[in-house]
XYZ file of C-alpha atoms in Angstrom:
562
model
C -26.776 -13.585 -14.747
C -25.797 -10.627 -12.547
C -22.860 -12.543 -11.085
C -21.888 -13.668 -14.588
C -21.757 -10.049 -15.770
C -19.479 -8.997 -12.943
C -16.803 -11.630 -13.385
C -13.507 -10.292 -14.721
C -12.297 -11.317 -18.172
C -9.742 -13.711 -16.715
C -12.419 -15.435 -14.628
C -14.259 -16.236 -17.855
C -11.049 -17.557 -19.425
C -10.420 -19.848 -16.461
C -13.990 -21.106 -16.418
C -13.922 -21.833 -20.150
C -10.474 -23.488 -20.061
C -11.864 -26.954 -19.288
C -9.741 -27.291 -16.178
C -6.640 -25.597 -17.591
C -6.598 -27.154 -21.044
C -7.600 -24.186 -23.168
C -6.339 -24.755 -26.699
C -2.721 -25.093 -25.580
C -2.256 -28.504 -27.203
C -3.359 -27.198 -30.586
C -1.298 -24.003 -30.219
C 1.873 -25.999 -29.552
C 1.479 -27.565 -32.975
C 0.380 -24.563 -35.060
C 3.887 -23.353 -35.973
C 3.406 -19.793 -34.709
C 5.857 -17.973 -32.457
C 3.420 -17.054 -29.703
C 0.187 -17.936 -27.897
C -3.205 -16.247 -27.855
C -4.251 -14.074 -24.919
C -6.578 -16.793 -23.641
C -3.861 -19.425 -23.695
C -1.370 -17.039 -22.080
C -3.634 -16.831 -19.037
C -4.093 -20.598 -18.841
C -0.394 -21.282 -19.378
C 0.427 -19.458 -16.150
C -1.123 -22.324 -14.205
C 1.297 -24.653 -15.976
C 4.251 -22.583 -14.767
C 5.052 -20.490 -17.827
C 4.639 -16.873 -18.920
C 4.862 -15.516 -22.448
C 7.281 -12.592 -22.670
C 9.076 -10.627 -25.325
C 12.402 -8.829 -25.435
C 11.391 -5.269 -24.662
C 14.823 -3.985 -25.667
C 13.961 -5.013 -29.228
C 10.342 -3.840 -29.391
C 10.918 -0.410 -30.916
C 13.331 -1.604 -33.589
C 11.181 -4.595 -34.553
C 8.111 -2.384 -34.828
C 10.051 0.037 -37.016
C 11.049 -2.861 -39.258
C 7.458 -4.098 -39.423
C 8.298 -7.326 -37.643
C 6.511 -9.075 -34.810
C 7.879 -9.007 -31.303
C 10.639 -11.404 -30.258
C 8.479 -13.740 -28.180
C 9.938 -16.144 -25.638
C 8.670 -18.091 -22.663
C 9.714 -17.892 -19.029
C 9.374 -21.206 -17.172
C 9.111 -21.330 -13.393
C 9.435 -24.604 -11.495
C 7.765 -25.654 -8.263
C 10.441 -26.692 -5.767
C 8.925 -26.877 -2.241
C 11.299 -25.302 0.257
C 13.911 -24.839 -2.486
C 15.408 -28.319 -1.930
C 17.285 -29.839 -4.891
C 19.815 -32.567 -5.484
C 22.818 -32.196 -7.775
C 21.177 -33.999 -10.713
C 18.165 -31.711 -10.582
C 20.365 -28.633 -10.451
C 22.377 -29.875 -13.428
C 19.195 -30.416 -15.419
C 18.240 -26.761 -15.039
C 21.802 -25.786 -15.925
C 21.648 -27.890 -19.096
C 18.209 -26.644 -20.116
C 19.193 -23.020 -19.615
C 21.949 -23.495 -22.199
C 20.080 -25.782 -24.588
C 16.760 -23.943 -24.689
C 17.079 -20.771 -22.593
C 19.216 -17.644 -22.575
C 22.121 -19.321 -20.788
C 21.210 -18.099 -17.314
C 19.227 -19.407 -14.338
C 17.285 -17.081 -12.073
C 16.684 -17.905 -8.402
C 13.377 -16.333 -7.413
C 12.161 -14.926 -4.112
C 9.981 -18.021 -3.862
C 12.872 -20.444 -3.676
C 12.729 -21.815 -7.166
C 14.323 -21.502 -10.602
C 13.119 -19.521 -13.575
C 14.415 -20.174 -17.073
C 14.186 -17.267 -19.503
C 14.349 -17.073 -23.286
C 12.746 -20.410 -24.171
C 11.152 -20.361 -27.612
C 7.604 -21.595 -28.002
C 8.787 -24.501 -30.148
C 11.004 -25.713 -27.296
C 8.504 -25.185 -24.503
C 7.178 -28.726 -24.300
C 10.628 -30.312 -24.441
C 11.842 -28.040 -21.638
C 8.896 -28.694 -19.324
C 9.079 -32.412 -20.005
C 12.807 -32.457 -19.205
C 12.154 -30.700 -15.888
C 9.648 -33.421 -15.055
C 12.214 -36.062 -15.985
C 14.126 -35.147 -12.799
C 10.937 -35.312 -10.711
C 10.218 -31.587 -10.582
C 7.023 -30.025 -11.883
C 6.135 -26.572 -13.135
C 2.437 -26.987 -12.290
C 1.726 -24.385 -9.626
C 4.719 -22.230 -10.497
C 2.383 -19.390 -11.473
C -1.344 -18.739 -11.846
C -4.329 -18.264 -9.535
C -3.536 -21.172 -7.235
C -1.194 -21.998 -4.381
C 2.267 -21.281 -5.714
C 5.607 -22.675 -4.600
C 5.544 -23.186 -0.847
C 8.641 -21.721 0.776
C 10.481 -22.083 4.060
C 13.748 -21.617 5.900
C 16.580 -22.799 3.656
C 19.020 -23.736 6.413
C 19.664 -27.514 6.124
C 18.664 -28.336 9.690
C 18.804 -31.961 10.798
C 16.878 -33.901 13.415
C 13.411 -35.352 14.074
C 11.743 -31.938 14.574
C 12.991 -30.581 11.251
C 12.237 -33.831 9.437
C 8.661 -33.627 10.730
C 8.277 -30.051 9.494
C 9.589 -31.097 6.094
C 7.026 -33.922 5.946
C 4.284 -31.434 6.811
C 5.449 -29.089 4.053
C 5.360 -31.836 1.428
C 2.001 -33.174 2.622
C 0.460 -29.708 2.473
C 1.927 -29.069 -0.980
C 0.404 -32.296 -2.250
C -2.965 -31.493 -0.707
C -3.246 -27.986 -2.198
C -1.850 -28.772 -5.654
C -4.134 -28.678 -8.690
C -5.481 -32.135 -9.549
C -6.442 -31.555 -13.188
C -5.125 -34.092 -15.654
C -4.476 -31.317 -18.181
C -0.807 -30.904 -17.240
C 0.033 -34.558 -17.864
C -1.938 -34.592 -21.114
C -0.275 -31.521 -22.585
C 3.334 -31.778 -21.445
C 3.903 -35.457 -20.643
C 1.701 -37.107 -23.313
C -0.401 -38.649 -20.583
C -3.677 -40.419 -21.181
C -6.459 -37.990 -22.031
C -9.532 -37.890 -19.829
C -12.847 -36.131 -20.162
C -12.496 -32.705 -18.484
C -15.650 -33.513 -16.548
C -13.620 -36.105 -14.650
C -11.515 -33.236 -13.316
C -14.607 -31.605 -11.872
C -14.662 -34.362 -9.258
C -10.905 -34.102 -8.683
C -10.602 -30.337 -8.234
C -12.485 -30.260 -4.950
C -10.406 -27.388 -3.582
C -10.229 -25.135 -6.618
C -13.278 -25.783 -8.767
C -13.359 -24.733 -12.412
C -12.314 -21.116 -11.814
C -9.535 -21.866 -9.278
C -8.698 -18.932 -6.967
C -9.366 -15.222 -7.507
C -5.607 -14.508 -7.511
C -2.281 -16.128 -6.666
C -1.934 -17.622 -3.201
C 1.325 -17.934 -1.264
C 2.239 -20.128 1.710
C 5.435 -20.008 3.769
C 6.860 -21.997 6.670
C 9.228 -20.699 9.343
C 10.846 -21.838 12.548
C 9.992 -19.609 15.462
C 12.616 -16.893 15.810
C 13.959 -17.140 12.232
C 12.061 -15.058 9.677
C 14.449 -15.530 6.760
C 11.443 -16.524 4.617
C 9.584 -13.213 5.209
C 6.623 -15.097 6.604
C 4.317 -12.067 6.908
C 4.355 -11.355 3.179
C 2.340 -14.518 2.475
C -1.363 -15.342 2.334
C -0.683 -18.022 4.929
C 2.377 -18.075 7.144
C 3.046 -21.171 9.254
C 5.403 -20.878 12.202
C 6.556 -24.203 13.632
C 6.726 -24.526 17.437
C 8.974 -27.120 18.979
C 8.338 -29.512 21.829
C 11.569 -31.436 22.237
C 12.024 -33.472 19.071
C 8.350 -33.115 18.172
C 6.349 -30.423 16.377
C 4.002 -28.996 18.990
C 2.051 -27.269 16.258
C 1.937 -24.197 14.067
C 0.811 -20.634 14.556
C -0.967 -19.429 11.431
C -0.815 -15.834 10.251
C -2.993 -14.904 7.264
C -3.601 -12.106 4.798
C -0.144 -10.942 3.753
C 0.737 -9.684 0.297
C 3.127 -7.210 -1.274
C 1.416 -5.869 -4.389
C -0.102 -2.424 -4.846
C -1.114 -0.145 -7.699
C 0.795 3.124 -7.385
C -2.078 5.161 -8.834
C -4.717 3.622 -6.547
C -4.320 4.561 -2.880
C -6.850 1.887 -1.887
C -4.281 -0.754 -2.783
C -1.394 -1.364 -0.435
C 0.977 -4.030 0.844
C -0.203 -5.767 3.996
C 1.442 -8.044 6.509
C -0.251 -11.252 7.606
C -2.143 -11.132 10.901
C -2.206 -13.734 13.709
C -5.049 -16.206 13.127
C -4.826 -19.431 15.134
C -2.697 -22.281 16.446
C -3.089 -25.793 15.041
C -1.591 -29.150 15.860
C 0.085 -30.994 12.961
C -2.843 -33.365 12.483
C -5.159 -30.421 11.725
C -2.735 -28.404 9.632
C -3.941 -29.470 6.200
C -7.634 -29.163 7.019
C -7.223 -25.666 8.419
C -5.078 -24.462 5.506
C -7.501 -25.891 2.941
C -10.346 -24.210 4.792
C -8.608 -20.831 4.695
C -8.008 -21.302 0.974
C -11.650 -22.278 0.425
C -12.846 -19.087 2.126
C -10.709 -17.007 -0.225
C -12.034 -19.099 -3.130
C -15.655 -18.410 -2.191
C -15.452 -14.806 -0.964
C -12.414 -13.323 -2.722
C -12.982 -10.552 -5.259
C -13.432 -11.991 -8.756
C -14.595 -8.711 -10.286
C -11.503 -6.532 -9.881
C -8.130 -8.266 -9.865
C -6.490 -5.315 -8.116
C -8.431 -6.346 -5.009
C -8.499 -10.107 -5.519
C -5.702 -11.147 -3.130
C -6.818 -12.585 0.206
C -5.279 -9.640 2.070
C -8.205 -7.484 0.928
C -10.754 -10.046 2.094
C -9.080 -10.158 5.514
C -8.958 -6.366 5.597
C -12.616 -6.027 4.601
C -14.144 -8.752 6.776
C -11.677 -8.854 9.667
C -10.006 -11.725 11.504
C -13.033 -12.445 13.781
C -15.284 -12.988 10.747
C -12.661 -15.097 8.998
C -12.171 -17.178 12.107
C -15.911 -17.715 12.528
C -16.299 -18.784 8.912
C -13.385 -21.194 9.246
C -14.778 -22.736 12.437
C -18.172 -23.151 10.797
C -16.626 -25.056 7.910
C -14.301 -27.113 10.117
C -16.906 -27.959 12.710
C -14.651 -27.229 15.693
C -13.194 -24.148 17.418
C -9.715 -22.915 16.624
C -7.094 -22.287 19.295
C -5.656 -18.833 19.809
C -2.368 -18.095 18.023
C 0.781 -18.215 20.106
C 2.827 -15.097 20.725
C 5.765 -14.918 18.342
C 9.279 -13.627 18.910
C 11.705 -13.034 16.040
C 15.469 -12.805 16.377
C 16.596 -12.499 12.760
C 15.479 -12.408 9.147
C 18.966 -12.673 7.657
C 19.660 -15.211 4.965
C 21.889 -18.148 5.811
C 25.171 -17.258 4.126
C 28.797 -18.158 4.648
C 30.222 -21.345 6.117
C 27.870 -23.264 8.406
C 29.087 -26.318 10.320
C 26.664 -28.986 11.462
C 28.318 -31.988 13.083
C 30.755 -33.389 10.532
C 28.996 -31.604 7.644
C 29.794 -28.200 6.184
C 27.321 -26.043 4.273
C 28.313 -23.039 2.144
C 25.781 -20.253 1.695
C 26.646 -18.263 -1.435
C 25.475 -14.732 -2.207
C 24.031 -14.711 -5.745
C 23.569 -11.116 -6.813
C 19.881 -10.647 -7.637
C 19.576 -14.415 -8.005
C 21.118 -14.538 -11.479
C 23.359 -17.556 -12.093
C 25.449 -16.669 -15.118
C 29.027 -16.381 -16.289
C 30.334 -12.870 -16.796
C 33.791 -11.357 -17.237
C 35.874 -12.045 -14.162
C 33.322 -14.373 -12.541
C 32.469 -17.780 -14.000
C 29.679 -18.466 -11.513
C 27.569 -20.742 -13.669
C 30.513 -22.787 -14.908
C 32.071 -23.301 -11.498
C 28.770 -24.320 -9.921
C 28.310 -26.877 -12.699
C 31.808 -28.217 -12.027
C 31.132 -28.407 -8.277
C 27.832 -30.229 -8.816
C 29.451 -32.821 -11.038
C 32.506 -33.374 -8.848
C 31.092 -33.238 -5.305
C 27.335 -33.912 -5.683
C 26.277 -31.524 -2.901
C 22.724 -30.929 -1.900
C 21.300 -27.556 -2.966
C 19.017 -25.151 -1.126
C 17.607 -22.104 -2.885
C 16.687 -19.285 -0.508
C 13.843 -16.786 -0.508
C 16.446 -14.030 -0.722
C 17.644 -15.348 -4.088
C 20.777 -17.031 -2.792
C 22.066 -20.625 -2.843
C 23.395 -23.019 -0.224
C 25.660 -25.961 -1.081
C 24.955 -28.586 1.576
C 26.390 -31.768 3.060
C 30.057 -31.270 2.208
C 32.902 -32.764 4.197
C 35.482 -30.389 5.633
C 37.935 -31.399 2.920
C 35.337 -30.903 0.199
C 34.333 -27.508 1.569
C 37.941 -26.377 1.448
C 38.291 -27.561 -2.142
C 34.970 -26.018 -3.188
C 35.924 -22.692 -1.631
C 39.195 -22.729 -3.570
C 37.370 -23.485 -6.836
C 34.903 -20.639 -6.219
C 37.690 -18.163 -5.539
C 39.620 -19.326 -8.592
C 36.516 -18.687 -10.710
C 36.206 -15.168 -9.313
C 33.236 -15.995 -7.097
C 33.535 -14.121 -3.811
C 32.340 -15.616 -0.551
C 29.563 -13.813 1.271
C 31.967 -12.481 3.901
C 33.766 -10.516 1.181
C 30.718 -8.363 0.512
C 29.360 -5.466 2.515
C 26.253 -6.030 4.672
C 24.155 -3.801 2.424
C 25.101 -5.770 -0.694
C 24.271 -9.220 0.678
C 20.897 -7.916 1.880
C 19.978 -6.357 -1.469
C 17.421 -7.825 -3.873
C 15.931 -6.848 -7.219
C 13.243 -8.339 -9.438
C 14.153 -9.197 -13.077
C 12.107 -6.302 -14.562
C 13.320 -5.200 -18.015
C 13.776 -6.519 -20.618
C 11.725 -9.673 -19.971
C 8.912 -8.813 -17.550
C 5.808 -7.510 -19.264
C 4.696 -5.610 -16.158
C 7.929 -3.711 -15.522
C 7.873 0.034 -16.117
C 11.398 0.712 -14.894
C 14.725 -1.084 -14.623
C 15.584 -3.148 -11.558
C 18.013 -6.088 -11.811
C 20.186 -4.340 -14.390
C 20.591 -1.122 -12.395
C 20.567 -2.141 -8.734
C 24.244 -3.234 -8.718
C 25.232 0.310 -9.712
C 22.930 1.822 -7.100
C 24.363 -0.464 -4.427
C 27.912 0.492 -5.451
C 27.044 4.179 -5.005
C 25.312 3.359 -1.743
C 28.399 1.535 -0.479
C 30.544 4.592 -1.240
C 28.134 6.840 0.643
C 28.064 4.537 3.650
C 31.857 4.357 3.637
C 32.100 8.160 3.660
C 29.669 8.346 6.563
C 31.327 5.595 8.565
C 28.240 3.391 8.225
C 29.761 0.672 6.050
C 29.093 -2.038 8.632
C 25.397 -1.239 9.086
C 23.078 -4.076 7.932
C 20.721 -1.874 5.914
C 18.263 -3.727 3.661
C 17.742 -2.308 0.150
C 15.313 -3.831 -2.350
C 14.250 -2.629 -5.792
C 11.408 -3.508 -8.154
C 10.546 -2.319 -11.637
C 6.895 -1.795 -10.765
C 4.593 -1.577 -7.771
C 3.765 -5.300 -7.684
C 6.626 -5.822 -5.268
C 8.115 -9.151 -6.374
C 11.381 -8.477 -4.497
C 9.378 -7.581 -1.367
C 10.501 -3.921 -1.314
C 7.726 -2.969 1.124
C 9.393 -4.783 4.004
C 12.866 -3.420 3.264
C 14.392 -0.614 5.273
C 14.849 1.129 1.939
C 12.562 0.219 -0.955
C 12.972 1.560 -4.494
C 9.790 0.990 -6.524
C 9.700 1.885 -10.227
C 7.012 4.363 -11.282
C 8.081 5.301 -14.824
C 11.201 4.705 -16.880
C 14.122 6.005 -14.839
C 12.133 7.143 -11.788
C 11.346 5.470 -8.479
C 9.406 5.923 -5.274
C 11.597 5.717 -2.166
C 10.013 3.950 0.806
C 11.525 3.902 4.294
C 11.006 2.516 7.764
C 10.568 -1.262 7.722
C 12.535 -3.303 10.250
C 15.167 -5.996 9.973
C 12.907 -8.875 11.050
C 10.158 -8.312 8.473
C 7.313 -7.411 10.840
C 6.730 -3.809 9.717
C 6.069 -2.311 6.281
C 7.744 0.864 5.106
C 6.078 4.057 3.904
C 6.566 6.364 0.931
C 9.217 8.976 1.696
C 9.532 10.553 -1.736
C 7.995 9.882 -5.139
C 9.336 9.908 -8.690
C 13.035 10.230 -7.868
C 15.365 9.839 -10.889
C 17.664 6.825 -10.770
C 20.820 8.936 -10.558
C 19.404 10.828 -7.570
C 18.407 7.863 -5.395
C 21.582 7.771 -3.323
C 22.119 11.570 -3.242
C 18.515 11.933 -2.013
C 19.197 9.572 0.884
C 22.657 10.881 1.754
C 21.596 13.680 4.145
C 19.104 11.339 5.792
C 21.829 8.736 6.325
C 23.999 11.468 7.795
C 21.230 12.380 10.227
C 20.872 8.700 11.136
C 24.559 8.519 11.951
C 24.394 11.611 14.149
C 21.015 11.083 15.843
C 20.577 7.330 16.262
C 20.242 5.676 19.609
C 22.650 2.908 20.644
C 22.229 -0.157 18.374
C 19.321 1.522 16.553
C 18.901 0.292 12.986
C 18.211 2.597 10.065
C 14.625 1.402 9.677
C 13.911 1.829 13.371
C 15.401 5.327 13.277
C 13.086 6.299 10.401
C 10.093 4.868 12.254
C 10.989 6.639 15.506
C 11.516 10.036 13.905
C 8.514 9.617 11.598
C 8.227 9.770 7.806
C 6.424 13.134 7.896
C 9.195 14.684 9.968
C 11.824 13.219 7.651
C 9.968 14.647 4.679
C 9.836 18.079 6.302
C 13.583 17.986 6.855
C 14.872 16.285 3.727
C 12.363 16.687 0.864
C 12.724 20.021 -0.960
C 9.564 22.100 -1.306
C 8.626 22.191 -4.971
């Protein structure tokens, strides 16, 4: 009874959901515009969040009307790999049921926004029609597994891809609820699912769980921000094995100094045949020991921080029944996204910069329309990246030339036409759709970047590859804590500025200044950028300069005394 009393409210909802059924089926047929709080929590596991248009809240309240409720749907696309038909299905659904846009997320998948409750089932079913699921898109389970988006070819890369898909299958929820609710599948007694959900049990995980794959040397997937990071080591055409790092996570609560972003720590090395067992074991330890009382501390990073790697390793070895090998030393050369023209044999791939991941038509740039035209005419492969961009793959030289011409005609610039700081920028969606946002992000970052570009031009730093990321709250969905410059929303119109991460994603930044008004973000950084220009060492990056000088010293020099 003591343990029962301590469980958080959401733990009770999960336990009582009958393996993710809740009363979703009944709610889909009740004619209302929105779901109950209990069903909202269960729906996350099915890949959908209930939202409302926060731009309209005040006016609707004044008029005595209910909020304008809509649903956001997030797919599960392992490694961000799509074919043209699958892409076109999302394009169609975004127009037919959504708000006319598609959002590439930092987890290599698509989100559709603006779907009404009455169209939710039809949308999810249509996504499944092209062999993509939304189960695992959200919720307290393993979410979309990500990896390097470059379309590598060869036996080694094919083997890694097989390992990714096998692991995804092994750690996916096994409940029949998804097929019953969305695909009109045969109903089974929920007790049958008790035997199926051997990894998750009836309460699933304490919080979301993220897994990422990388090739040694290329950290484009920000491997250290995940609960489990898997770095593939090569032995000729074979996969020698994987180094596991564990315990990463970006979220924090600005008002609680005990919460903080953490990078994953080296854990072990495993051969491919043991990969699934070891990953499931790590997940099971988080399932059994993770904090289910306070969701602020429920991510696995806090368990690793509290118990330590030696304890975690010992517990894993006890469950596995064999000792784990020491992790291999890792060397990183780049964390840049794969943009521009990439030639591989007789194939050409085009990596396109998609500002903040939003695929939409706007005046002067018909991005969504031209991509639809390209998909229908050339049938390229598609790779979504963890930096919210898109790669068109497997084009011939002639096709690549034609596609480039079509993009330019539609007003879509190639990545080489943008400044380094712009192509490295990211923002979360934030307002008006995200219920957690307390400040703007996607809608204001383009203006901030434009001001930033002007400042860099004035200082002669326009070619510096400075990484800038912004979020509308402290949860860190755009991974601002591993950006050289992070802007994190604290209240409407004000942001914390964080500095000092590095370009390869192996160091977090630190708070430089708090509660800076939006209009003052770039002016606040201008004198610091000037000092960087004048004081940097040869080839020293901005983040490394901030780390070398020290945040405290930078504060003493550049933060006015109040």
